[in-house]
Amino acid sequence: MKIDLSSDNPLKHATPALVLGCFEDGESELFIRIDAALDGCLKRLSANREFTGKLNATRLLDTLGRLPAERLLLVGLGKKKELDAGRQRQAAGSAVQALRTARVATFALSQHLLSDGDTTLEAVCEGALLGSYSFDIYKTKDKKERFTFSGMTLLLPKGVSVKSARSKVDRAGHLWNGVNLARDLVSHPGNVATTGYLASAAHGLSERHGLSCRVLERSDLEKLGMNALVAVGKGSAEPPRLIVLEYRGDGAKGRPVVLVGKGITFDSGGISIKPGAGMEEMKTDMSGAAAVLGTMEAAAALKLPVNLVGVIPTAENMPDGLAYKPGDVLTSLSGLTIEINNTDAEGRLILCDALHYARTEFKPAAMIDLATLTGACVVALGHEASGLMGSDQRLVDSLKKAGERCGERLWELPLWDEYGEAMNSDIADLKNAGGRDGGTITAGWFLKQFSGSTRWAHLDIAGTAWSDKSRPCSPKGATGVGVRLLIEYLRSR
Ligand code: BES
Ligand code: MN
Ligand code: ZN
């Protein structure tokens, strides 16, 4: 969606729809003037409690020629005192989703309400862009019915320079591209988004932004001794791969931040096969990989002054005559041996080799992995927060803070040594699956064994990568979780 900027007076601006933010507990000057133009219609709506300004509530009205805008979309901002960038982001996303429902493709968004229109502009743009997402490329019928947004005009208050606003809009656009890339990759089905598809997405990204990109193929992985990653891919016709992307920020010195993303393109469970009901959701098991690619895309476009490496182990977890089996013992790249007691605990296997590779190859200043790792995390936190664990409290705390600022919330879980008892094997150094109890933590504890002395944090995004319901900045489906979080974290470093 294209974003234009204008200093037009919203009362004089001609547009198919004007979006007006409204408080629950007070009226802005613009609200009063628009209400007067509409013969008190807005005040009647609030007197009847038809529209109260509750956060994210919307109401579409026809202006019947009383304003140059053909329609007015009211969107609730909640209580005046509670308004912050996060709520404005949400309100903008809710407004755009209401416009999609009403099939209004072009609209103007008034920024006149904001006391500090300039500083929150980026959040409003982000919300509008994120809320406009849809994924309908596999719908071939009724093409005429298909809806796409054409453009949004931001109406800036006097005193806000269009030039400074433009750079904020552009920044929001770069971030949006990254989130979109992640959402698209997750939305594609497993027969399309294969390990090879992820590799070519990485190549495409590297060409767009001049990054370096390497893909280690199965034979390379075997030679290196990445036996855990190779084992997980054995049951599939699609070979496992390791994708490595490097971005060098202008003027950035020193060791890189390394992002590692779980890239299971489909998780059937393997020989420890999952129940059929809901198995289709396991096409999203590469959401960590998608988040890493989306973050690299946005970081490069935003020209962030950091050195950043993305490492993506990718494989398809399938049952087959060649598949790895319960009881197998694997020697991981680190040398630690792993007894397989459940082939459905495959994420930690591909990650343990990737973490060891990343830490020895790049000597990271910080290493952060993202993975749809455990169903237990969904049980513990539902869909409102990702699980957060790590070996470095400062890194954990700054991720948590970044999450609060951008609205992608994280909740910390402990990684005490006692949890490791569940991972003891009779035959090898470790087993790959603990019991049901503390399943998110025992998985995190397993990964920790491969992080060495590197500052490391782990995000379990099993409950947040996909949403069965529509949210203000994230329509139903792939959320692109992790991209905004990581960009916010990198910006704050
Ligand atoms: N990809 C799944 C975890 C998952 C579950 C992601 C639900 C998103 C939604 C992971 O590979 C898995 O199967 N984990 C097992 C681990 C168990 C065997 C120790 C699980 O959570 O049941
Ligand atoms: Mn699994
Ligand atoms: Zn999985």
Short mmCIF file of C-alpha atoms and ligand atoms in Angstrom, two decimals:
data_model
loop_
_atom_site.label_atom_id
_atom_site.label_comp_id
_atom_site.label_asym_id
_atom_site.label_seq_id
_atom_site.Cartn_x
_atom_site.Cartn_y
_atom_site.Cartn_z
CA MET A 1 0.00 0.00 0.00
CA LYS A 2 1.30 3.39 -1.03
CA ILE A 3 1.37 6.16 1.59
CA ASP A 4 1.02 9.82 0.61
CA LEU A 5 1.48 12.78 2.89
CA SER A 6 -0.57 15.94 2.84
CA SER A 7 -1.08 19.02 4.98
CA ASP A 8 -4.72 19.34 3.88
CA ASN A 9 -7.36 20.24 6.40
CA PRO A 10 -9.35 17.03 7.03
CA LEU A 11 -12.58 19.04 6.80
CA LYS A 12 -11.66 20.05 3.26
CA HIS A 13 -9.95 16.90 1.99
CA ALA A 14 -11.80 14.88 -0.64
CA THR A 15 -11.39 11.12 -0.16
CA PRO A 16 -13.51 7.95 -0.31
CA ALA A 17 -13.07 7.65 3.46
CA LEU A 18 -11.65 9.74 6.26
CA VAL A 19 -10.44 7.92 9.36
CA LEU A 20 -10.97 9.79 12.60
CA GLY A 21 -9.54 8.60 15.91
CA CYS A 22 -11.93 9.17 18.83
CA PHE A 23 -11.40 9.09 22.58
CA GLU A 24 -13.60 7.31 25.06
CA ASP A 25 -13.48 10.22 27.48
CA GLY A 26 -13.35 13.48 25.60
CA GLU A 27 -13.70 15.15 22.23
CA SER A 28 -10.94 16.58 20.12
CA GLU A 29 -11.30 19.86 18.30
CA LEU A 30 -11.55 18.04 14.97
CA PHE A 31 -14.23 15.70 16.35
CA ILE A 32 -16.31 18.72 17.38
CA ARG A 33 -15.93 20.36 13.98
CA ILE A 34 -16.81 17.20 12.06
CA ASP A 35 -19.74 16.60 14.38
CA ALA A 36 -20.99 20.11 13.60
CA ALA A 37 -20.68 19.44 9.85
CA LEU A 38 -22.74 16.27 10.36
CA ASP A 39 -25.48 18.02 12.40
CA GLY A 40 -24.49 16.41 15.69
CA CYS A 41 -24.52 12.85 14.37
CA LEU A 42 -21.31 11.88 16.22
CA LYS A 43 -22.59 13.08 19.58
CA ARG A 44 -25.82 11.17 19.04
CA LEU A 45 -23.85 7.99 18.37
CA SER A 46 -21.98 8.34 21.61
CA ALA A 47 -25.11 9.33 23.59
CA ASN A 48 -26.78 6.13 22.32
CA ARG A 49 -23.62 4.15 23.16
CA GLU A 50 -23.50 3.02 19.53
CA PHE A 51 -19.92 4.18 19.30
CA THR A 52 -18.06 4.94 22.49
CA GLY A 53 -14.43 5.33 21.44
CA LYS A 54 -13.40 2.06 23.04
CA LEU A 55 -9.95 1.04 21.79
CA ASN A 56 -10.13 -0.66 18.36
CA ALA A 57 -13.91 -0.24 17.98
CA THR A 58 -14.90 1.07 14.55
CA ARG A 59 -17.96 2.60 12.96
CA LEU A 60 -18.36 3.55 9.31
CA LEU A 61 -20.71 6.39 8.34
CA ASP A 62 -21.75 7.87 5.03
CA THR A 63 -21.29 11.64 5.12
CA LEU A 64 -24.06 12.18 2.49
CA GLY A 65 -22.26 15.12 0.97
CA ARG A 66 -21.81 17.06 4.18
CA LEU A 67 -18.06 16.65 4.03
CA PRO A 68 -15.71 16.36 1.04
CA ALA A 69 -14.93 12.89 2.45
CA GLU A 70 -17.56 10.43 1.20
CA ARG A 71 -17.38 8.31 4.34
CA LEU A 72 -16.17 8.73 7.84
CA LEU A 73 -14.60 5.85 9.72
CA LEU A 74 -14.56 6.38 13.47
CA VAL A 75 -11.96 4.35 15.31
CA GLY A 76 -11.70 4.13 19.08
CA LEU A 77 -8.48 5.25 20.76
CA GLY A 78 -9.60 4.43 24.31
CA LYS A 79 -8.93 6.75 27.23
CA LYS A 80 -7.05 9.97 26.54
CA LYS A 81 -4.48 9.44 29.27
CA GLU A 82 -3.71 5.87 28.17
CA LEU A 83 -2.94 6.76 24.57
CA ASP A 84 0.53 5.67 23.55
CA ALA A 85 2.29 4.55 20.38
CA GLY A 86 1.14 0.95 20.86
CA ARG A 87 -2.52 1.92 21.08
CA GLN A 88 -2.22 4.17 18.06
CA ARG A 89 -0.62 1.34 16.13
CA GLN A 90 -3.51 -0.92 17.07
CA ALA A 91 -6.18 1.66 16.27
CA ALA A 92 -4.67 2.24 12.83
CA GLY A 93 -4.61 -1.52 12.19
CA SER A 94 -8.24 -1.90 13.31
CA ALA A 95 -9.29 0.99 11.07
CA VAL A 96 -7.64 -0.55 8.02
CA GLN A 97 -9.24 -3.93 8.66
CA ALA A 98 -12.66 -2.26 8.91
CA LEU A 99 -11.96 -0.53 5.59
CA ARG A 100 -11.12 -3.87 4.01
CA THR A 101 -14.43 -5.30 5.21
CA ALA A 102 -16.20 -2.29 3.68
CA ARG A 103 -14.05 -2.62 0.52
CA VAL A 104 -12.75 0.94 0.69
CA ALA A 105 -9.39 0.85 -1.08
CA THR A 106 -8.37 4.50 -0.79
CA PHE A 107 -8.58 6.53 2.37
CA ALA A 108 -7.14 9.37 4.40
CA LEU A 109 -6.05 9.15 7.99
CA SER A 110 -6.16 12.27 10.09
CA GLN A 111 -3.19 12.82 12.36
CA HIS A 112 -4.60 16.04 13.80
CA LEU A 113 -5.69 14.43 17.02
CA LEU A 114 -2.27 13.65 18.23
CA SER A 115 -0.62 15.95 20.66
CA ASP A 116 2.69 14.72 19.29
CA GLY A 117 1.70 13.66 15.80
CA ASP A 118 5.30 13.60 14.71
CA THR A 119 6.68 11.06 17.19
CA THR A 120 3.86 8.56 16.84
CA LEU A 121 3.61 8.78 13.09
CA GLU A 122 5.77 5.72 12.57
CA ALA A 123 3.54 3.61 14.82
CA VAL A 124 0.40 4.74 12.98
CA CYS A 125 1.94 3.85 9.61
CA GLU A 126 3.10 0.50 10.92
CA GLY A 127 -0.38 -0.28 12.24
CA ALA A 128 -2.08 0.66 8.99
CA LEU A 129 0.38 -1.31 6.88
CA LEU A 130 0.39 -4.38 9.12
CA GLY A 131 -3.41 -4.42 9.36
CA SER A 132 -3.74 -4.32 5.57
CA TYR A 133 -2.13 -7.75 5.07
CA SER A 134 -3.89 -10.51 3.19
CA PHE A 135 -2.74 -13.73 1.56
CA ASP A 136 -4.98 -14.81 -1.28
CA ILE A 137 -2.69 -15.89 -4.11
CA TYR A 138 -4.08 -19.43 -4.10
CA LYS A 139 -7.67 -18.20 -4.57
CA THR A 140 -8.26 -18.33 -8.30
CA LYS A 141 -12.04 -18.05 -8.44
CA ASP A 142 -13.86 -14.69 -8.31
CA LYS A 143 -10.77 -12.69 -9.21
CA LYS A 144 -13.02 -9.68 -9.72
CA GLU A 145 -14.06 -9.88 -6.10
CA ARG A 146 -10.49 -9.68 -4.94
CA PHE A 147 -9.71 -6.61 -2.89
CA THR A 148 -6.45 -4.73 -2.67
CA PHE A 149 -5.71 -1.46 -0.95
CA SER A 150 -4.49 1.23 -3.31
CA GLY A 151 -3.36 4.03 -1.08
CA MET A 152 -3.53 5.91 2.16
CA THR A 153 -3.02 9.63 2.65
CA LEU A 154 -1.80 10.83 6.01
CA LEU A 155 -3.15 14.26 6.84
CA LEU A 156 -0.50 16.00 8.89
CA PRO A 157 -1.18 18.79 11.35
CA LYS A 158 0.37 22.21 10.78
CA GLY A 159 3.89 22.33 12.12
CA VAL A 160 4.81 18.79 11.09
CA SER A 161 7.16 18.91 8.15
CA VAL A 162 6.28 16.61 5.29
CA LYS A 163 9.97 15.88 4.81
CA SER A 164 10.61 14.58 8.32
CA ALA A 165 7.33 12.68 8.19
CA ARG A 166 8.41 11.10 4.90
CA SER A 167 11.45 9.46 6.45
CA LYS A 168 9.30 7.99 9.22
CA VAL A 169 6.82 6.67 6.69
CA ASP A 170 9.65 5.10 4.73
CA ARG A 171 11.02 3.45 7.86
CA ALA A 172 7.62 1.96 8.61
CA GLY A 173 7.52 0.74 5.00
CA HIS A 174 10.86 -1.05 5.31
CA LEU A 175 9.75 -2.75 8.51
CA TRP A 176 6.48 -3.73 6.86
CA ASN A 177 8.33 -5.36 3.96
CA GLY A 178 10.24 -7.51 6.42
CA VAL A 179 7.10 -8.54 8.30
CA ASN A 180 5.32 -9.24 5.00
CA LEU A 181 8.13 -11.46 3.81
CA ALA A 182 7.93 -13.46 7.03
CA ARG A 183 4.12 -13.70 6.85
CA ASP A 184 4.17 -14.81 3.21
CA LEU A 185 6.78 -17.50 3.85
CA VAL A 186 4.72 -18.89 6.72
CA SER A 187 1.45 -18.66 4.79
CA HIS A 188 2.71 -20.69 1.83
CA PRO A 189 1.91 -24.38 2.13
CA GLY A 190 4.57 -26.99 2.82
CA ASN A 191 4.59 -28.26 -0.76
CA VAL A 192 5.68 -24.81 -1.93
CA ALA A 193 7.78 -23.47 0.94
CA THR A 194 10.34 -26.28 0.89
CA THR A 195 13.95 -26.11 2.10
CA GLY A 196 14.92 -25.15 -1.46
CA TYR A 197 12.29 -22.41 -1.48
CA LEU A 198 13.71 -20.93 1.73
CA ALA A 199 17.18 -21.06 0.19
CA SER A 200 16.04 -19.17 -2.91
CA ALA A 201 14.16 -16.65 -0.75
CA ALA A 202 17.46 -16.05 1.05
CA HIS A 203 19.28 -15.67 -2.27
CA GLY A 204 16.66 -13.22 -3.49
CA LEU A 205 17.01 -11.18 -0.33
CA SER A 206 20.79 -11.14 -0.58
CA GLU A 207 20.59 -9.88 -4.16
CA ARG A 208 18.09 -7.14 -3.28
CA HIS A 209 20.33 -5.77 -0.57
CA GLY A 210 23.85 -6.89 -1.48
CA LEU A 211 24.26 -9.33 1.40
CA SER A 212 26.36 -12.43 1.24
CA CYS A 213 24.46 -15.70 1.17
CA ARG A 214 25.70 -19.27 1.40
CA VAL A 215 23.67 -22.46 1.37
CA LEU A 216 25.24 -25.63 2.74
CA GLU A 217 23.77 -28.64 0.97
CA ARG A 218 23.29 -32.12 2.41
CA SER A 219 26.79 -33.29 1.42
CA ASP A 220 28.34 -30.19 3.04
CA LEU A 221 26.38 -30.83 6.22
CA GLU A 222 27.52 -34.45 6.27
CA LYS A 223 31.15 -33.43 5.77
CA LEU A 224 30.94 -30.88 8.58
CA GLY A 225 29.33 -33.41 10.93
CA MET A 226 25.97 -31.71 11.34
CA ASN A 227 24.46 -35.13 11.95
CA ALA A 228 21.49 -33.96 13.98
CA LEU A 229 20.28 -31.67 11.19
CA VAL A 230 20.97 -34.35 8.58
CA ALA A 231 19.08 -36.99 10.61
CA VAL A 232 15.91 -34.91 10.85
CA GLY A 233 15.89 -34.49 7.06
CA LYS A 234 16.39 -38.17 6.31
CA GLY A 235 12.76 -39.13 5.95
CA SER A 236 12.04 -36.46 3.35
CA ALA A 237 12.60 -36.22 -0.39
CA GLU A 238 13.51 -32.58 0.23
CA PRO A 239 17.12 -32.38 1.40
CA PRO A 240 18.06 -30.53 4.59
CA ARG A 241 20.02 -27.32 4.20
CA LEU A 242 21.80 -24.67 6.23
CA ILE A 243 21.32 -21.11 5.01
CA VAL A 244 23.76 -18.41 6.10
CA LEU A 245 23.15 -14.72 5.38
CA GLU A 246 25.51 -11.94 6.38
CA TYR A 247 24.73 -8.25 6.57
CA ARG A 248 27.46 -5.73 7.34
CA GLY A 249 26.05 -2.44 8.54
CA ASP A 250 27.72 0.78 7.47
CA GLY A 251 30.31 1.79 10.04
CA ALA A 252 29.50 -1.20 12.23
CA LYS A 253 32.50 -2.74 13.89
CA GLY A 254 32.98 -5.85 15.93
CA ARG A 255 31.36 -9.19 16.36
CA PRO A 256 27.94 -9.77 14.88
CA VAL A 257 24.58 -10.45 16.37
CA VAL A 258 23.61 -13.88 15.09
CA LEU A 259 19.97 -14.84 14.58
CA VAL A 260 19.11 -18.53 14.28
CA GLY A 261 15.67 -19.61 13.04
CA LYS A 262 14.02 -23.04 13.08
CA GLY A 263 13.14 -23.92 9.51
CA ILE A 264 11.08 -27.12 9.61
CA THR A 265 9.06 -26.69 6.42
CA PHE A 266 6.59 -29.33 7.58
CA ASP A 267 6.53 -31.22 10.85
CA SER A 268 4.61 -34.49 10.58
CA GLY A 269 6.35 -35.66 13.75
CA GLY A 270 8.31 -38.24 11.74
CA ILE A 271 8.15 -41.84 12.98
CA SER A 272 6.69 -40.50 16.25
CA ILE A 273 3.93 -39.23 14.01
CA LYS A 274 1.51 -36.52 15.15
CA PRO A 275 -2.26 -37.05 15.27
CA GLY A 276 -3.97 -36.03 12.03
CA ALA A 277 -6.26 -33.37 13.43
CA GLY A 278 -4.66 -29.97 12.99
CA MET A 279 -1.50 -31.37 11.43
CA GLU A 280 -1.81 -28.86 8.59
CA GLU A 281 -0.79 -26.11 11.01
CA MET A 282 2.68 -27.67 11.01
CA LYS A 283 3.44 -25.90 7.73
CA THR A 284 4.14 -22.97 10.10
CA ASP A 285 7.05 -24.82 11.72
CA MET A 286 9.49 -22.64 9.77
CA SER A 287 8.24 -19.43 11.39
CA GLY A 288 11.56 -18.92 13.16
CA ALA A 289 13.35 -19.08 9.81
CA ALA A 290 10.78 -16.68 8.34
CA ALA A 291 11.37 -14.24 11.20
CA VAL A 292 15.13 -14.33 10.61
CA LEU A 293 14.69 -13.70 6.87
CA GLY A 294 12.17 -10.90 7.53
CA THR A 295 14.51 -9.28 10.03
CA MET A 296 17.47 -9.45 7.62
CA GLU A 297 15.28 -7.88 4.92
CA ALA A 298 14.18 -5.02 7.18
CA ALA A 299 17.59 -4.47 8.80
CA ALA A 300 19.27 -4.15 5.41
CA ALA A 301 16.60 -1.83 3.99
CA LEU A 302 16.74 0.31 7.14
CA LYS A 303 20.54 0.32 6.87
CA LEU A 304 20.88 -0.46 10.57
CA PRO A 305 24.45 0.11 11.74
CA VAL A 306 25.00 -3.44 13.00
CA ASN A 307 26.70 -6.57 11.81
CA LEU A 308 24.06 -9.20 11.54
CA VAL A 309 24.17 -12.87 10.58
CA GLY A 310 21.18 -15.10 9.91
CA VAL A 311 21.60 -18.85 10.25
CA ILE A 312 18.74 -21.08 9.18
CA PRO A 313 18.78 -24.85 9.57
CA THR A 314 15.97 -26.20 7.42
CA ALA A 315 14.53 -29.67 6.87
CA GLU A 316 11.22 -31.49 6.46
CA ASN A 317 10.32 -33.92 9.25
CA MET A 318 8.71 -36.95 7.60
CA PRO A 319 8.30 -40.68 8.30
CA ASP A 320 9.93 -42.97 5.73
CA GLY A 321 12.08 -46.05 5.39
CA LEU A 322 15.13 -43.83 5.62
CA ALA A 323 13.81 -41.67 8.45
CA TYR A 324 15.61 -41.39 11.77
CA LYS A 325 13.99 -43.45 14.54
CA PRO A 326 13.38 -43.53 18.26
CA GLY A 327 16.38 -45.23 19.86
CA ASP A 328 18.88 -43.85 17.34
CA VAL A 329 21.92 -42.14 18.79
CA LEU A 330 23.27 -39.13 16.90
CA THR A 331 26.60 -37.39 17.29
CA SER A 332 25.87 -33.69 16.99
CA LEU A 333 28.30 -31.18 15.50
CA SER A 334 29.41 -30.19 19.02
CA GLY A 335 30.39 -33.79 19.73
CA LEU A 336 27.62 -34.29 22.29
CA THR A 337 25.70 -37.51 21.62
CA ILE A 338 21.90 -37.49 21.61
CA GLU A 339 19.56 -40.42 22.09
CA ILE A 340 16.36 -39.96 20.14
CA ASN A 341 13.33 -40.86 22.20
CA ASN A 342 10.86 -38.87 20.12
CA THR A 343 11.34 -37.89 16.48
CA ASP A 344 8.76 -35.14 16.98
CA ALA A 345 11.26 -33.24 19.13
CA GLU A 346 13.12 -32.37 15.91
CA GLY A 347 13.40 -28.60 16.24
CA ARG A 348 16.00 -28.75 18.99
CA LEU A 349 18.03 -31.19 16.86
CA ILE A 350 18.35 -28.94 13.85
CA LEU A 351 18.93 -25.97 16.15
CA CYS A 352 21.63 -27.60 18.26
CA ASP A 353 23.85 -28.04 15.22
CA ALA A 354 23.03 -24.55 13.95
CA LEU A 355 23.79 -22.96 17.34
CA HIS A 356 27.11 -24.75 17.58
CA TYR A 357 27.98 -23.78 14.01
CA ALA A 358 26.95 -20.15 14.55
CA ARG A 359 28.89 -19.76 17.76
CA THR A 360 32.12 -21.31 16.53
CA GLU A 361 31.99 -19.74 13.06
CA PHE A 362 31.02 -16.17 14.01
CA LYS A 363 31.95 -15.67 17.69
CA PRO A 364 28.72 -13.70 18.13
CA ALA A 365 28.34 -10.70 20.41
CA ALA A 366 24.87 -12.13 21.01
CA MET A 367 23.04 -15.13 19.61
CA ILE A 368 19.25 -15.27 19.51
CA ASP A 369 17.24 -18.21 18.24
CA LEU A 370 13.57 -18.25 17.32
CA ALA A 371 11.58 -21.45 17.04
CA THR A 372 8.07 -22.86 17.05
CA LEU A 373 9.59 -25.33 19.46
CA THR A 374 7.02 -26.72 21.88
CA GLY A 375 3.29 -27.27 22.19
CA ALA A 376 3.92 -26.83 25.92
CA CYS A 377 4.63 -23.15 25.30
CA VAL A 378 1.15 -22.75 23.82
CA VAL A 379 -0.28 -24.44 26.92
CA ALA A 380 1.70 -22.15 29.23
CA LEU A 381 1.34 -18.76 27.55
CA GLY A 382 -1.45 -19.15 25.01
CA HIS A 383 -1.15 -16.79 22.09
CA GLU A 384 -0.34 -13.53 23.86
CA ALA A 385 3.37 -13.92 24.51
CA SER A 386 6.37 -15.84 23.24
CA GLY A 387 8.46 -17.82 25.71
CA LEU A 388 11.84 -16.30 26.52
CA MET A 389 14.87 -18.04 28.03
CA GLY A 390 18.57 -17.36 27.94
CA SER A 391 22.00 -17.53 29.45
CA ASP A 392 22.57 -13.79 29.69
CA GLN A 393 20.23 -11.71 31.82
CA ARG A 394 21.12 -8.43 30.12
CA LEU A 395 20.25 -9.85 26.71
CA VAL A 396 17.04 -11.39 28.07
CA ASP A 397 16.04 -8.09 29.69
CA SER A 398 16.69 -6.00 26.61
CA LEU A 399 14.65 -8.39 24.46
CA LYS A 400 11.83 -8.23 26.99
CA LYS A 401 11.88 -4.43 26.92
CA ALA A 402 11.98 -4.36 23.13
CA GLY A 403 8.94 -6.64 23.15
CA GLU A 404 7.01 -4.30 25.42
CA ARG A 405 7.83 -1.30 23.24
CA CYS A 406 6.78 -2.93 19.95
CA GLY A 407 3.83 -4.96 21.24
CA GLU A 408 5.37 -8.41 20.60
CA ARG A 409 5.36 -9.52 24.19
CA LEU A 410 7.77 -12.01 25.76
CA TRP A 411 7.52 -13.92 29.02
CA GLU A 412 10.62 -15.24 30.70
CA LEU A 413 10.91 -18.82 31.93
CA PRO A 414 13.74 -20.17 34.11
CA LEU A 415 16.49 -22.48 32.87
CA TRP A 416 17.70 -23.87 36.19
CA ASP A 417 20.07 -26.82 35.99
CA GLU A 418 17.60 -29.09 37.79
CA TYR A 419 15.42 -29.05 34.67
CA GLY A 420 18.19 -30.88 32.85
CA GLU A 421 17.56 -34.08 34.83
CA ALA A 422 14.64 -34.79 32.52
CA MET A 423 17.08 -34.93 29.60
CA ASN A 424 19.43 -37.58 30.98
CA SER A 425 19.88 -40.60 28.74
CA ASP A 426 21.01 -44.09 29.77
CA ILE A 427 23.04 -44.52 26.61
CA ALA A 428 24.09 -41.05 25.37
CA ASP A 429 25.02 -37.60 26.73
CA LEU A 430 21.46 -36.34 26.35
CA LYS A 431 18.09 -37.47 25.12
CA ASN A 432 16.10 -35.22 22.85
CA ALA A 433 12.74 -35.20 24.61
CA GLY A 434 11.89 -34.85 28.30
CA GLY A 435 8.41 -35.65 29.54
CA ARG A 436 5.38 -33.38 29.29
CA ASP A 437 6.30 -31.50 32.44
CA GLY A 438 8.04 -28.20 31.86
CA GLY A 439 8.32 -29.07 28.17
CA THR A 440 9.21 -25.56 27.02
CA ILE A 441 11.93 -25.25 29.62
CA THR A 442 13.47 -28.67 29.07
CA ALA A 443 13.64 -27.85 25.34
CA GLY A 444 15.32 -24.53 26.16
CA TRP A 445 17.67 -26.30 28.54
CA PHE A 446 18.62 -28.72 25.75
CA LEU A 447 19.50 -25.81 23.44
CA LYS A 448 21.52 -24.14 26.18
CA GLN A 449 23.93 -27.12 26.15
CA PHE A 450 25.01 -26.01 22.68
CA SER A 451 25.39 -22.29 23.35
CA GLY A 452 28.73 -22.53 25.17
CA SER A 453 29.76 -19.26 26.76
CA THR A 454 28.06 -17.18 24.07
CA ARG A 455 25.46 -14.63 25.23
CA TRP A 456 22.39 -16.48 24.07
CA ALA A 457 18.62 -16.15 24.22
CA HIS A 458 15.87 -18.43 22.93
CA LEU A 459 12.36 -17.42 21.87
CA ASP A 460 9.67 -20.09 21.71
CA ILE A 461 7.15 -18.67 19.23
CA ALA A 462 4.91 -21.77 18.96
CA GLY A 463 1.89 -19.84 20.27
CA THR A 464 2.52 -16.52 18.55
CA ALA A 465 3.59 -17.29 14.98
CA TRP A 466 0.06 -18.06 13.81
CA SER A 467 -3.23 -16.62 14.98
CA ASP A 468 -6.63 -18.26 14.56
CA LYS A 469 -8.27 -14.91 15.17
CA SER A 470 -7.78 -11.54 13.66
CA ARG A 471 -5.83 -9.00 15.76
CA PRO A 472 -5.57 -5.24 15.22
CA CYS A 473 -2.17 -5.34 13.49
CA SER A 474 -2.34 -8.93 12.36
CA PRO A 475 -5.21 -10.39 10.38
CA LYS A 476 -5.95 -14.08 10.98
CA GLY A 477 -3.07 -16.36 9.95
CA ALA A 478 0.69 -15.79 9.92
CA THR A 479 1.73 -12.99 12.25
CA GLY A 480 5.35 -12.44 11.23
CA VAL A 481 6.22 -12.45 14.92
CA GLY A 482 9.85 -11.73 15.73
CA VAL A 483 10.63 -9.26 12.95
CA ARG A 484 9.43 -6.13 14.72
CA LEU A 485 10.82 -7.42 18.00
CA LEU A 486 14.31 -8.03 16.63
CA ILE A 487 14.43 -4.75 14.72
CA GLU A 488 13.37 -2.94 17.89
CA TYR A 489 16.07 -4.80 19.83
CA LEU A 490 18.75 -4.05 17.22
CA ARG A 491 17.78 -0.37 17.12
CA SER A 492 18.15 -0.12 20.88
CA ARG A 493 21.60 -1.67 21.02
N1 BES B 1 6.70 -27.95 15.99
C1 BES B 1 6.33 -28.60 17.19
C2 BES B 1 5.84 -27.64 18.27
C3 BES B 1 4.57 -26.88 17.98
C4 BES B 1 3.37 -27.32 18.49
C5 BES B 1 4.59 -25.70 17.26
C6 BES B 1 2.21 -26.61 18.27
C7 BES B 1 3.43 -24.98 17.03
C8 BES B 1 2.24 -25.44 17.54
C9 BES B 1 7.54 -29.34 17.75
O1 BES B 1 8.43 -29.84 16.82
C10 BES B 1 7.03 -30.51 18.52
O2 BES B 1 6.45 -31.37 17.93
N2 BES B 1 7.27 -30.53 19.81
C11 BES B 1 6.86 -31.61 20.66
C12 BES B 1 7.96 -31.90 21.64
C13 BES B 1 7.76 -33.17 22.42
C14 BES B 1 7.79 -34.37 21.51
C15 BES B 1 8.84 -33.26 23.47
C16 BES B 1 5.59 -31.15 21.39
O3 BES B 1 5.48 -29.98 21.71
O4 BES B 1 4.73 -31.98 21.58
MN MN B 2 7.88 -31.80 16.14
ZN ZN B 3 8.47 -28.89 15.03
#
